[in-house]
PDB file of C-alpha atoms and ligand atoms in Angstrom:
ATOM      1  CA  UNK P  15     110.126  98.149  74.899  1.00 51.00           C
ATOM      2  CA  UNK P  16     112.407  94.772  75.646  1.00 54.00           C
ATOM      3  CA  UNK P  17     111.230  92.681  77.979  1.00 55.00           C
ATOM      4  CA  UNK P  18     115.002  94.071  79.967  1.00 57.00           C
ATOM      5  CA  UNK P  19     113.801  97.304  79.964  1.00 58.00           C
ATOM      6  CA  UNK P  20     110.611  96.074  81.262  1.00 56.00           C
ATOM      7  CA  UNK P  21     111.766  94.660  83.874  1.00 54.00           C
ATOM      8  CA  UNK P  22     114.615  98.210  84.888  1.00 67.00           C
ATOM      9  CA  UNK P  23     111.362 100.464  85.282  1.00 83.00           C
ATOM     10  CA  UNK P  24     109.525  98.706  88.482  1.00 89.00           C
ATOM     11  CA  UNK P  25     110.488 100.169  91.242  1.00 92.00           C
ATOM     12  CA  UNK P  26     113.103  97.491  92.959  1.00 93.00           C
ATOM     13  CA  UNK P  27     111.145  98.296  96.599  1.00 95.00           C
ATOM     14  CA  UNK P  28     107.995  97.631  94.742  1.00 95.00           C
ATOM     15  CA  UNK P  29     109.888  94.114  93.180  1.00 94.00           C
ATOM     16  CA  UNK P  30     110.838  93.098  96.655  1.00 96.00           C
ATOM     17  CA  UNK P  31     107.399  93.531  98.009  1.00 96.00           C
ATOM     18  CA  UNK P  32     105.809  92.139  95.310  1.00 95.00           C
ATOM     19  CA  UNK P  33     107.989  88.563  95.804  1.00 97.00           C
ATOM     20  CA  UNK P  34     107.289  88.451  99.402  1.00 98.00           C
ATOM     21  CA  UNK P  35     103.487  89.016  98.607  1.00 97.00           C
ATOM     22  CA  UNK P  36     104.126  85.786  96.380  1.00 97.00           C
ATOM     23  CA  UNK P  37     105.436  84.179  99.033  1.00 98.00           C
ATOM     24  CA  UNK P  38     102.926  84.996 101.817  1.00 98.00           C
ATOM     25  CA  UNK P  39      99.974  83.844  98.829  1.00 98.00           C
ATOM     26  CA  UNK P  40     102.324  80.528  98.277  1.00 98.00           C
ATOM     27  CA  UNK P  41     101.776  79.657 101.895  1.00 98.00           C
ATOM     28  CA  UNK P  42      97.958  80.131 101.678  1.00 98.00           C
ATOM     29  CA  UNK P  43      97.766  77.800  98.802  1.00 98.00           C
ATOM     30  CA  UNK P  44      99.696  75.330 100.516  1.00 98.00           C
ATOM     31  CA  UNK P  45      97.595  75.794 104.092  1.00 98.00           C
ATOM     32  CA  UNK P  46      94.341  75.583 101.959  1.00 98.00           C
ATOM     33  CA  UNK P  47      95.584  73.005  99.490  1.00 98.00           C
ATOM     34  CA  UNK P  48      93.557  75.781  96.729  1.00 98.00           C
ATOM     35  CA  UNK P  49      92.896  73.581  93.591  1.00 98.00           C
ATOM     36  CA  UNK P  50      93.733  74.470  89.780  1.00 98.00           C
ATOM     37  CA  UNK P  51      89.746  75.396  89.545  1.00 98.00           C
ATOM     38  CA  UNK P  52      89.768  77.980  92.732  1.00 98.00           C
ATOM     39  CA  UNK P  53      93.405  79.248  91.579  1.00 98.00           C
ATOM     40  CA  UNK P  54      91.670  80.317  88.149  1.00 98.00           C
ATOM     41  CA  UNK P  55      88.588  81.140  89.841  1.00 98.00           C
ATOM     42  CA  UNK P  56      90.323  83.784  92.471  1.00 98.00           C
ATOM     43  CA  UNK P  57      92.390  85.017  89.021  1.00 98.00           C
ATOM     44  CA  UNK P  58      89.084  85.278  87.339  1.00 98.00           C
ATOM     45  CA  UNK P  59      88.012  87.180  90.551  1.00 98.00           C
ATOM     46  CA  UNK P  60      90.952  89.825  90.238  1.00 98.00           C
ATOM     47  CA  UNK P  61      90.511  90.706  86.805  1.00 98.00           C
ATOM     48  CA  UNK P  62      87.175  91.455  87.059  1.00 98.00           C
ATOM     49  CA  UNK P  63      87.763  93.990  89.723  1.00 98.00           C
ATOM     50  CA  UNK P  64      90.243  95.027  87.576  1.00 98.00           C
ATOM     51  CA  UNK P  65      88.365  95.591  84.479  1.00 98.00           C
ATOM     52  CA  UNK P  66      85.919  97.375  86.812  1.00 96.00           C
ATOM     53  CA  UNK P  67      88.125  99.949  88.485  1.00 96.00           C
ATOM     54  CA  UNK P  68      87.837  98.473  91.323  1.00 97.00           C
ATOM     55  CA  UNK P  69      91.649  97.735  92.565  1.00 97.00           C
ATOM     56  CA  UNK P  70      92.070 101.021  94.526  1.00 97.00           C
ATOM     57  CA  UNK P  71      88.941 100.005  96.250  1.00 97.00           C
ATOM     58  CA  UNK P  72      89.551  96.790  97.075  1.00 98.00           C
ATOM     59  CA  UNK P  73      93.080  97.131  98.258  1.00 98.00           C
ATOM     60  CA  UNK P  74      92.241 100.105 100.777  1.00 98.00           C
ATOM     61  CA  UNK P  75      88.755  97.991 101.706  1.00 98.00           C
ATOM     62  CA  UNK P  76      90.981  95.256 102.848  1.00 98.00           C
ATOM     63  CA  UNK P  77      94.640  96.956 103.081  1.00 98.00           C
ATOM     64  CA  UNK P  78      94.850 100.245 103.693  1.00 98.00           C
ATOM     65  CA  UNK P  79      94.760 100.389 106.940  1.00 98.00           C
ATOM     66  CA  UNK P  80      97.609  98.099 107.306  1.00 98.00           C
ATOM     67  CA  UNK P  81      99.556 100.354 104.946  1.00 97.00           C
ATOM     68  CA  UNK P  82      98.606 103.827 107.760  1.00 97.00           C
ATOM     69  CA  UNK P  83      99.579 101.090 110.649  1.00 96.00           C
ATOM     70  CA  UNK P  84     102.838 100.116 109.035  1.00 96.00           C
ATOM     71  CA  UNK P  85     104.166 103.869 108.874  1.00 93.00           C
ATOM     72  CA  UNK P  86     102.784 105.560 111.925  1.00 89.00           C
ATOM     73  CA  UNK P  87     104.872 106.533 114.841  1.00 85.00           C
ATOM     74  CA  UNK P  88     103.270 108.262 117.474  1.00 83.00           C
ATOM     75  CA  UNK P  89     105.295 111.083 118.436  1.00 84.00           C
ATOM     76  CA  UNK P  90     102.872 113.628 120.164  1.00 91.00           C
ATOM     77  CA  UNK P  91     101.648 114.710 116.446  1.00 96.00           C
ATOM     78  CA  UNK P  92      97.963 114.180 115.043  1.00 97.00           C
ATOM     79  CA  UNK P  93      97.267 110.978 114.439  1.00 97.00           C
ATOM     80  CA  UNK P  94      97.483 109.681 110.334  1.00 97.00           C
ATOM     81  CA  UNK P  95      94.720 108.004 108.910  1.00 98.00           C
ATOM     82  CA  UNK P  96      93.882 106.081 105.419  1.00 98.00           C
ATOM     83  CA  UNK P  97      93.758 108.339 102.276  1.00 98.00           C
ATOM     84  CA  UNK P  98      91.245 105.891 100.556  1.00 98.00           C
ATOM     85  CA  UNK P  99      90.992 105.379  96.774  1.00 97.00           C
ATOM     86  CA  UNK P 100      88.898 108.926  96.312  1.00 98.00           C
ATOM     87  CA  UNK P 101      91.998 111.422  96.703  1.00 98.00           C
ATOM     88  CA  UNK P 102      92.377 113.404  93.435  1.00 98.00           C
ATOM     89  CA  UNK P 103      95.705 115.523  93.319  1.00 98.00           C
ATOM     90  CA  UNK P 104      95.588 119.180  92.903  1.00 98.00           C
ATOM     91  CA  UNK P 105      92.478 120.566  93.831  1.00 98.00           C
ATOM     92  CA  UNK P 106      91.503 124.226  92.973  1.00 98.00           C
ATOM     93  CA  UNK P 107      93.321 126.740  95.520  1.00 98.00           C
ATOM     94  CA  UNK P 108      90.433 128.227  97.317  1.00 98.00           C
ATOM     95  CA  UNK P 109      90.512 132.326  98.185  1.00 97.00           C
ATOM     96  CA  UNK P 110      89.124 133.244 101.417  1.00 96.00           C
ATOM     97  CA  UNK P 111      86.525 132.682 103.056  1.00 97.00           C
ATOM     98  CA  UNK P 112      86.863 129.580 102.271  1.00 98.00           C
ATOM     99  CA  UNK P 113      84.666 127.246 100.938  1.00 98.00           C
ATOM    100  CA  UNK P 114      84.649 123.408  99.282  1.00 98.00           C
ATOM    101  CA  UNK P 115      82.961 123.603  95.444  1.00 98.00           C
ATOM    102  CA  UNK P 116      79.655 122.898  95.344  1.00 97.00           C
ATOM    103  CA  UNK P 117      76.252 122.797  93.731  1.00 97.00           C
ATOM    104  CA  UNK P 118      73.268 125.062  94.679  1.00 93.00           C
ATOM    105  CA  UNK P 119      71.403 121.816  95.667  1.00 93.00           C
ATOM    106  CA  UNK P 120      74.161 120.441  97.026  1.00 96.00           C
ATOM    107  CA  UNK P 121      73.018 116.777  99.052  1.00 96.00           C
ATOM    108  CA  UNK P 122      74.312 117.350 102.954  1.00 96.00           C
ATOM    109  CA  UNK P 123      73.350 119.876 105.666  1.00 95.00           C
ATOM    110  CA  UNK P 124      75.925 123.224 105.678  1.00 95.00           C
ATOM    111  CA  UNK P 125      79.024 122.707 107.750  1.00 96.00           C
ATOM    112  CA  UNK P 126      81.191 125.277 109.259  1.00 96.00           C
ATOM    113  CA  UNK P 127      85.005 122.855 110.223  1.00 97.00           C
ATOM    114  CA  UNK P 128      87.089 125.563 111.926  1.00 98.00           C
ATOM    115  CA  UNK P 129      90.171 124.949 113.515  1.00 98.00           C
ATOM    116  CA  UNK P 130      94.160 125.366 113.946  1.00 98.00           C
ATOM    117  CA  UNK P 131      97.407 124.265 112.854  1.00 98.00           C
ATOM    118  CA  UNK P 132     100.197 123.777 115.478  1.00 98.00           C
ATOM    119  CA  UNK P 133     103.582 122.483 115.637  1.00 97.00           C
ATOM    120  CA  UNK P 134     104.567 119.858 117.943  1.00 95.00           C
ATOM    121  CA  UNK P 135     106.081 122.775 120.239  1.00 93.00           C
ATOM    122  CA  UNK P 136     102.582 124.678 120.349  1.00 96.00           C
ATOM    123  CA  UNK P 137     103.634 126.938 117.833  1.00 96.00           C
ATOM    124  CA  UNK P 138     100.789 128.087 115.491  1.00 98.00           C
ATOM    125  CA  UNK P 139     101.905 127.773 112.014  1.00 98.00           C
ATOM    126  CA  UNK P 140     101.175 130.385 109.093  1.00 98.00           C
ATOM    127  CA  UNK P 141     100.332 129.155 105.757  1.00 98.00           C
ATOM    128  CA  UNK P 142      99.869 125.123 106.481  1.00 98.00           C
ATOM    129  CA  UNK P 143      98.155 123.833 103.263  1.00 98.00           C
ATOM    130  CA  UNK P 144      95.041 121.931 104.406  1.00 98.00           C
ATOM    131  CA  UNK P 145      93.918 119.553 100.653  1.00 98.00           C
ATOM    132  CA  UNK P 146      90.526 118.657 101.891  1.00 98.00           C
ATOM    133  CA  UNK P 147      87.994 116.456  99.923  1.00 98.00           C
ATOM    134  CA  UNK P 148      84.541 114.580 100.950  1.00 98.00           C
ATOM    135  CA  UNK P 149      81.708 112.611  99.543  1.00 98.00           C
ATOM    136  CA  UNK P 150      78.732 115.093 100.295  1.00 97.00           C
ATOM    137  CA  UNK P 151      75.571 114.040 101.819  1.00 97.00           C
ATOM    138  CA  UNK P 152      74.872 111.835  99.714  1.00 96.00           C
ATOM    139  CA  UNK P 153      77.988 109.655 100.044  1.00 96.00           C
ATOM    140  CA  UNK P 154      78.829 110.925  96.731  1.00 96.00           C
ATOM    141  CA  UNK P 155      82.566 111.425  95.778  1.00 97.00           C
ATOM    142  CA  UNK P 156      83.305 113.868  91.968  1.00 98.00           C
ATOM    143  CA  UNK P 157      85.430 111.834  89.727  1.00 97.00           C
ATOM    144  CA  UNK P 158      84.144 108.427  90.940  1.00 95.00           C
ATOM    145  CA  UNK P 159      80.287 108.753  91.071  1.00 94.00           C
ATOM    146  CA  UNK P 160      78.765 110.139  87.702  1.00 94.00           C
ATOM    147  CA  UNK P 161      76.654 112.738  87.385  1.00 94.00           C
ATOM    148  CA  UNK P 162      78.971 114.904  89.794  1.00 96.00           C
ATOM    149  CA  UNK P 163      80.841 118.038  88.749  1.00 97.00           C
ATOM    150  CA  UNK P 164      84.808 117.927  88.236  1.00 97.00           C
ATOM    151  CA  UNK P 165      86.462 119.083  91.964  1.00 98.00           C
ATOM    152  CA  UNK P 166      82.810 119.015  93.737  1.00 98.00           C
ATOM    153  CA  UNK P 167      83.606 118.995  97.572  1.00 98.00           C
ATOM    154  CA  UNK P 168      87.491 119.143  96.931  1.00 98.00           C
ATOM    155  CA  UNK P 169      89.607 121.969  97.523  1.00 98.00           C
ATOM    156  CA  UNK P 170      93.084 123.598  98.709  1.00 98.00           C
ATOM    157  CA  UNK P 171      93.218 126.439 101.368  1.00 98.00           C
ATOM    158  CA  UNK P 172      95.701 127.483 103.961  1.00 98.00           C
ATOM    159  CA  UNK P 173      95.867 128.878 107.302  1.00 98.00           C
ATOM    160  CA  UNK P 174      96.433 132.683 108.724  1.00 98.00           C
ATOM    161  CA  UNK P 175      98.870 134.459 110.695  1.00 97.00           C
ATOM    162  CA  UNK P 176      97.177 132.694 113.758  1.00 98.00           C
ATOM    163  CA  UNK P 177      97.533 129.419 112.567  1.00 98.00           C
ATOM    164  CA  UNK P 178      93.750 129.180 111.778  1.00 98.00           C
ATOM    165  CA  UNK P 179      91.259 128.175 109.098  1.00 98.00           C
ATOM    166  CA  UNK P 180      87.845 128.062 108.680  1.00 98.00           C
ATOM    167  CA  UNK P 181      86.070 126.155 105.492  1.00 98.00           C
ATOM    168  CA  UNK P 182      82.104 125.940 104.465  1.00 96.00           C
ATOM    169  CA  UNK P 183      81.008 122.451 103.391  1.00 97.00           C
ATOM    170  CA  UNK P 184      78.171 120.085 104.076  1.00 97.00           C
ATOM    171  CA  UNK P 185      77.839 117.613 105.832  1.00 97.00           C
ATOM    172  CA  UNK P 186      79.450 114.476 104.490  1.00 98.00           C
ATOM    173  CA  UNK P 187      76.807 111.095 104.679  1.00 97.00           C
ATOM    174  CA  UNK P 188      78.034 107.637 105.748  1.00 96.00           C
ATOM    175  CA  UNK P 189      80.166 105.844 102.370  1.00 94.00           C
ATOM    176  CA  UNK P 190      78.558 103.216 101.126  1.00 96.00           C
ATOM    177  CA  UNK P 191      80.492 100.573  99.142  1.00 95.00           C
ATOM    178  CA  UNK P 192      79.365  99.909  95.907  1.00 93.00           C
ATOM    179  CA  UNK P 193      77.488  96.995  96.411  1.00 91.00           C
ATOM    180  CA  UNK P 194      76.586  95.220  92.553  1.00 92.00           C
ATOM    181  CA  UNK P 195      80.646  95.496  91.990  1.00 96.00           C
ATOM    182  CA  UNK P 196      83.281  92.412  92.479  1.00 98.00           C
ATOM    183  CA  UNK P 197      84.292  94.048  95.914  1.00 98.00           C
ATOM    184  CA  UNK P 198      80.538  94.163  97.231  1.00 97.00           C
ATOM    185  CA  UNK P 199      79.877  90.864  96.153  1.00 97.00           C
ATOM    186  CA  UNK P 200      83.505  89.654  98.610  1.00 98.00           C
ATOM    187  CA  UNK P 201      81.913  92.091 101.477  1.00 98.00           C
ATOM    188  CA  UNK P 202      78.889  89.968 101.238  1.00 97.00           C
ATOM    189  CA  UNK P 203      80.230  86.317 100.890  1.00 97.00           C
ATOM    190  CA  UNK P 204      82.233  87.095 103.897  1.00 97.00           C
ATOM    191  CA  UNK P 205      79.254  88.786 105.855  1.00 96.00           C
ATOM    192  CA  UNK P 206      80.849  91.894 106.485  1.00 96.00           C
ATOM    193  CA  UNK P 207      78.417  95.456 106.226  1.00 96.00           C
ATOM    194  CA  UNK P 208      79.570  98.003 103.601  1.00 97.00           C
ATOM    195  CA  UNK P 209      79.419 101.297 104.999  1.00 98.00           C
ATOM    196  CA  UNK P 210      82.017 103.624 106.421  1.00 98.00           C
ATOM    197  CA  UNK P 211      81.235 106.344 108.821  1.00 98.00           C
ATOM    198  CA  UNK P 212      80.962 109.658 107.593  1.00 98.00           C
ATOM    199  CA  UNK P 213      84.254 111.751 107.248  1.00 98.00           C
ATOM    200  CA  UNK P 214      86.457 114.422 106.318  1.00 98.00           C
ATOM    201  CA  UNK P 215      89.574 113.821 104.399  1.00 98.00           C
ATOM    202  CA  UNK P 216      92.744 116.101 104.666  1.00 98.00           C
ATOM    203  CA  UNK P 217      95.900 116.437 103.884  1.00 98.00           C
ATOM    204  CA  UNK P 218      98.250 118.801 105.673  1.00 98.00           C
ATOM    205  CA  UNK P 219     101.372 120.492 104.608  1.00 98.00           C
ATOM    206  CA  UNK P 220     103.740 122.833 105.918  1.00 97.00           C
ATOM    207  CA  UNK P 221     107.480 123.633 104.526  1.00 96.00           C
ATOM    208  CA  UNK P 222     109.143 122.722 107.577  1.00 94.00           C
ATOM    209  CA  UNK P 223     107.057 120.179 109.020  1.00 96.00           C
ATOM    210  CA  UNK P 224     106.018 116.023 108.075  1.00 95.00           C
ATOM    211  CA  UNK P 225     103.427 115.861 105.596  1.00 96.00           C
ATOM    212  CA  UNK P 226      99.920 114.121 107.503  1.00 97.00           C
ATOM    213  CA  UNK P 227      96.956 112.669 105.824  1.00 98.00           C
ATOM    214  CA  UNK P 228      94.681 111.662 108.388  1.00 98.00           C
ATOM    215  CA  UNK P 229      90.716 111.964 108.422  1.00 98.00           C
ATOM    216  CA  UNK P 230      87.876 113.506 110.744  1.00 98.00           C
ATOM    217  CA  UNK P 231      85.329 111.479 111.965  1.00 98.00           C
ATOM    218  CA  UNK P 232      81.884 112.560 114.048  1.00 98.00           C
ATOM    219  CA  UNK P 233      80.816 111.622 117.509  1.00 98.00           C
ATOM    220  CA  UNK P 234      77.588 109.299 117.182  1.00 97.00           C
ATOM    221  CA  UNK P 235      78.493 107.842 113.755  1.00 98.00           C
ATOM    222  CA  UNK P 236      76.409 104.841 113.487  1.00 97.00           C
ATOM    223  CA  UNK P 237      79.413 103.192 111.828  1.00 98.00           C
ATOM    224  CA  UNK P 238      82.319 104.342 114.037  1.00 98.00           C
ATOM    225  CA  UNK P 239      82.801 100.551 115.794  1.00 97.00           C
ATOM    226  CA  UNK P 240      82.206  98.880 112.584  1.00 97.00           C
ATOM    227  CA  UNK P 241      83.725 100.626 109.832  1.00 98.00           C
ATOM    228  CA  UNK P 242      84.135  98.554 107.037  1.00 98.00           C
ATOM    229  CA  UNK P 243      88.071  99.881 106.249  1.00 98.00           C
ATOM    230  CA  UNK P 244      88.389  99.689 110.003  1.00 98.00           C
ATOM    231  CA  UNK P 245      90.171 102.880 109.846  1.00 98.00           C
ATOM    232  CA  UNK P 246      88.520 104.932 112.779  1.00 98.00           C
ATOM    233  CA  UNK P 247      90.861 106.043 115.367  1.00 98.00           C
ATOM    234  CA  UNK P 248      89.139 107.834 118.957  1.00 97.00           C
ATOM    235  CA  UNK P 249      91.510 110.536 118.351  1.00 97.00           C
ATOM    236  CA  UNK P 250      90.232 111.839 115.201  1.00 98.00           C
ATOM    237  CA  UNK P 251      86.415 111.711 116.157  1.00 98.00           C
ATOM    238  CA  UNK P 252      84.883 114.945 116.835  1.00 98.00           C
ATOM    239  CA  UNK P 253      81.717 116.777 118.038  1.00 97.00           C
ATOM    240  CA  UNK P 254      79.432 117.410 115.119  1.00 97.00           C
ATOM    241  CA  UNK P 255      77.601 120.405 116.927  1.00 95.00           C
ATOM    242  CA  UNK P 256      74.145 121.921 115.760  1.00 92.00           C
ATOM    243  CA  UNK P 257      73.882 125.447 115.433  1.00 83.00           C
ATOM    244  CA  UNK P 258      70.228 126.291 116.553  1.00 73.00           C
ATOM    245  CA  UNK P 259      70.901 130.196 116.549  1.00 60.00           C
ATOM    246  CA  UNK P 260      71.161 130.294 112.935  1.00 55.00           C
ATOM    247  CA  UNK P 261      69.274 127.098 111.537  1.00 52.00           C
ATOM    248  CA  UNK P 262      65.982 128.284 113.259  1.00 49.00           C
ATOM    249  CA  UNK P 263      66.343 131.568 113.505  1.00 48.00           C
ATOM    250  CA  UNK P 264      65.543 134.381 110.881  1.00 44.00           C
ATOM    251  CA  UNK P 265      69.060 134.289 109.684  1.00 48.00           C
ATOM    252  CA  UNK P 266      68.324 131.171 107.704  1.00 48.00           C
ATOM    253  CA  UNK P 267      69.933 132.473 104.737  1.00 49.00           C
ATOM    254  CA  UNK P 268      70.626 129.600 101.855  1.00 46.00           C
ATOM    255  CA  UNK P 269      74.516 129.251 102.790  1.00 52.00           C
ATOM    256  CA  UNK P 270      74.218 130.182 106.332  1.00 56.00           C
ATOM    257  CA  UNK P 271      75.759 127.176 108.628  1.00 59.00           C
ATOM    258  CA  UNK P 272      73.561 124.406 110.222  1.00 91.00           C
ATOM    259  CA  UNK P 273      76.213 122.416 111.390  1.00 96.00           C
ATOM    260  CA  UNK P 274      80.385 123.028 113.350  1.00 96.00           C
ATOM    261  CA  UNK P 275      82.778 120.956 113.769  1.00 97.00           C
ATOM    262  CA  UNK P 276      86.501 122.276 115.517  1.00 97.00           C
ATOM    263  CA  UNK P 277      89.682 120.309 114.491  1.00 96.00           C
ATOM    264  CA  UNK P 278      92.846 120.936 115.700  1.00 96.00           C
ATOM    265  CA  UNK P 279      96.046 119.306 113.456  1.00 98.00           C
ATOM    266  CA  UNK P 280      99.580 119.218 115.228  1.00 98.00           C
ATOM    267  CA  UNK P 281     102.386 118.386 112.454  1.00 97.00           C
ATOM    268  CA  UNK P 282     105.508 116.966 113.452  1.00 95.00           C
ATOM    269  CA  UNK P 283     109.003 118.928 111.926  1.00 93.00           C
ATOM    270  CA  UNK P 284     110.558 117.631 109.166  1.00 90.00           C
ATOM    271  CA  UNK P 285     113.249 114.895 110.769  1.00 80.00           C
TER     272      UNK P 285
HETATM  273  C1  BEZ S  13      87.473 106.329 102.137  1.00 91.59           C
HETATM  274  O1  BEZ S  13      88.126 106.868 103.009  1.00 91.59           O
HETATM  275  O2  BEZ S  13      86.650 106.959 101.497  1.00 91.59           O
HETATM  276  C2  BEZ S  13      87.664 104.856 101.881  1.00 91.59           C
HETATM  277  C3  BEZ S  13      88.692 104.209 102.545  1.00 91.59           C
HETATM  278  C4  BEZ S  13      88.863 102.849 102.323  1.00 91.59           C
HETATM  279  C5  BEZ S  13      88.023 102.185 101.451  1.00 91.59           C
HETATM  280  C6  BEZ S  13      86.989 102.859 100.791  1.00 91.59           C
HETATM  281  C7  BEZ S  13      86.802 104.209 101.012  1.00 91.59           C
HETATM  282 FE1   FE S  14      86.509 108.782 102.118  1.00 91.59          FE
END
């Protein structure tokens, strides 16, 4: 490939952006007056969390929350959130009842989410696609942390005639960022902690309506004021509720429920 046909692939939105991000880290080396030595060293920096995969993470650490800012109107709908650098793109379509992949000895207490699907107007909607995917209670995402089956905790499923779903999981655990990597060692020169609270990621589509990835946090989360991505928003938080009939009870079957949680999503029409 010639360096002209190089330079025709990139994106030219990406190009812009990429020159005013040049310009906005000219003005910090002028402000700072960086030296030749802390120029390399910050390049040396970058290619080490490079070489160790850690880009995603570092850029929604740090950024990703800007990005969510920067293209959220509010407009009555559910409120977006961060997707985060675990999302892995087409999950196995789950048949009902519905349940995220999982081990036997799965880490996490069993969850029951239920919920609905509405239009702006109130209107329940029939087959929304919820994508849903979660570390488990461990904190452990598939396809990032080893030792964890392909599509563990990750799945597709869609709503009824009512506009309703209802999915078994676990209970996800608090994410901890790695801490021996290139991003940890940043976290910790600039004394910030490296956990975010635990959550639910989804993704929600409908044919008529917007597209919304947004997340579902718990009431009580240790980590809800201090979340290291800073991505918590009050509306998303819900009530992780303990079901004492059937976690004490004789019904305590292997899979039966410990834990609900009730979400409600409200998707905007297509504009
Ligand atoms: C997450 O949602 O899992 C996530 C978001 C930002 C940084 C790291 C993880
Ligand atoms: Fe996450």
């Amino acid at each position: 490939m010639t360096t002209d046909q190089a330079t025709q692939t990139l994106n030219p939105r990406v190009a812009e952006v990429f020159s005013d991000m040049l310009e906005a880290v000219a003005t910090v080396i002028q402000k700072r007056s960086v030296t030749y030595e802390e120029y390399r060293e910050v390049g040396g920096f970058l290619e080490e969390v490079a070489k160790q995969g850690e880009l995603p993470l570092l850029m929604d650490v740090f950024l990703g929350v800007v990005v969510d800012d920067a293209n959220y109107t509010a407009n009555g709908g559910t409120e977006s959130n961060v997707e985060g650098p675990f999302y892995i793109p087409d999950a196995p379509i789950l048949q009902p009842p519905y349940a995220l992949p999982r081990r036997g000895n799965e880490p996490g207490e069993p969850l029951v989410m239920s919920g609905t699907v509405r239009g702006l107007d109130g209107k329940p909607l029939t087959g929304a696609m919820l994508d849903m995917w979660q570390a488990n209670g461990a904190g452990e995402y598939s396809h990032f942390h080893p030792g964890v089956p392909e599509f563990n905790m990750r799945g597709r499923f869609t709503t009824d005639s009512e506009g309703r779903f209802e999915v078994r999981t676990v209970v996800p655990a608090a994410y901890e960022i790695p801490k021996q990597g290139p991003t940890g060692r940043l976290l910790n020169a600039l004394g910030r902690q490296f956990f975010r609270p635990a959550h639910l990621h989804v993704k929600l589509s409908h044919p008529s309506y917007q597209s919304l990835t947004t997340q579902i946090y718990f009431e009580g989360d240790a980590y809800l004021h201090s979340d290291v991505a800073g991505a918590v928003k009050d509306e998303l938080v819900v009530a992780l509720q303990k079901d004492d009939a059937r976690s004490n009870g004789e019904q305590q079957a292997l899979d039966s429920p410990s834990y609900t949680c009730s979400c409600s999503f409200v998707l905007q029409p297509q504009a």
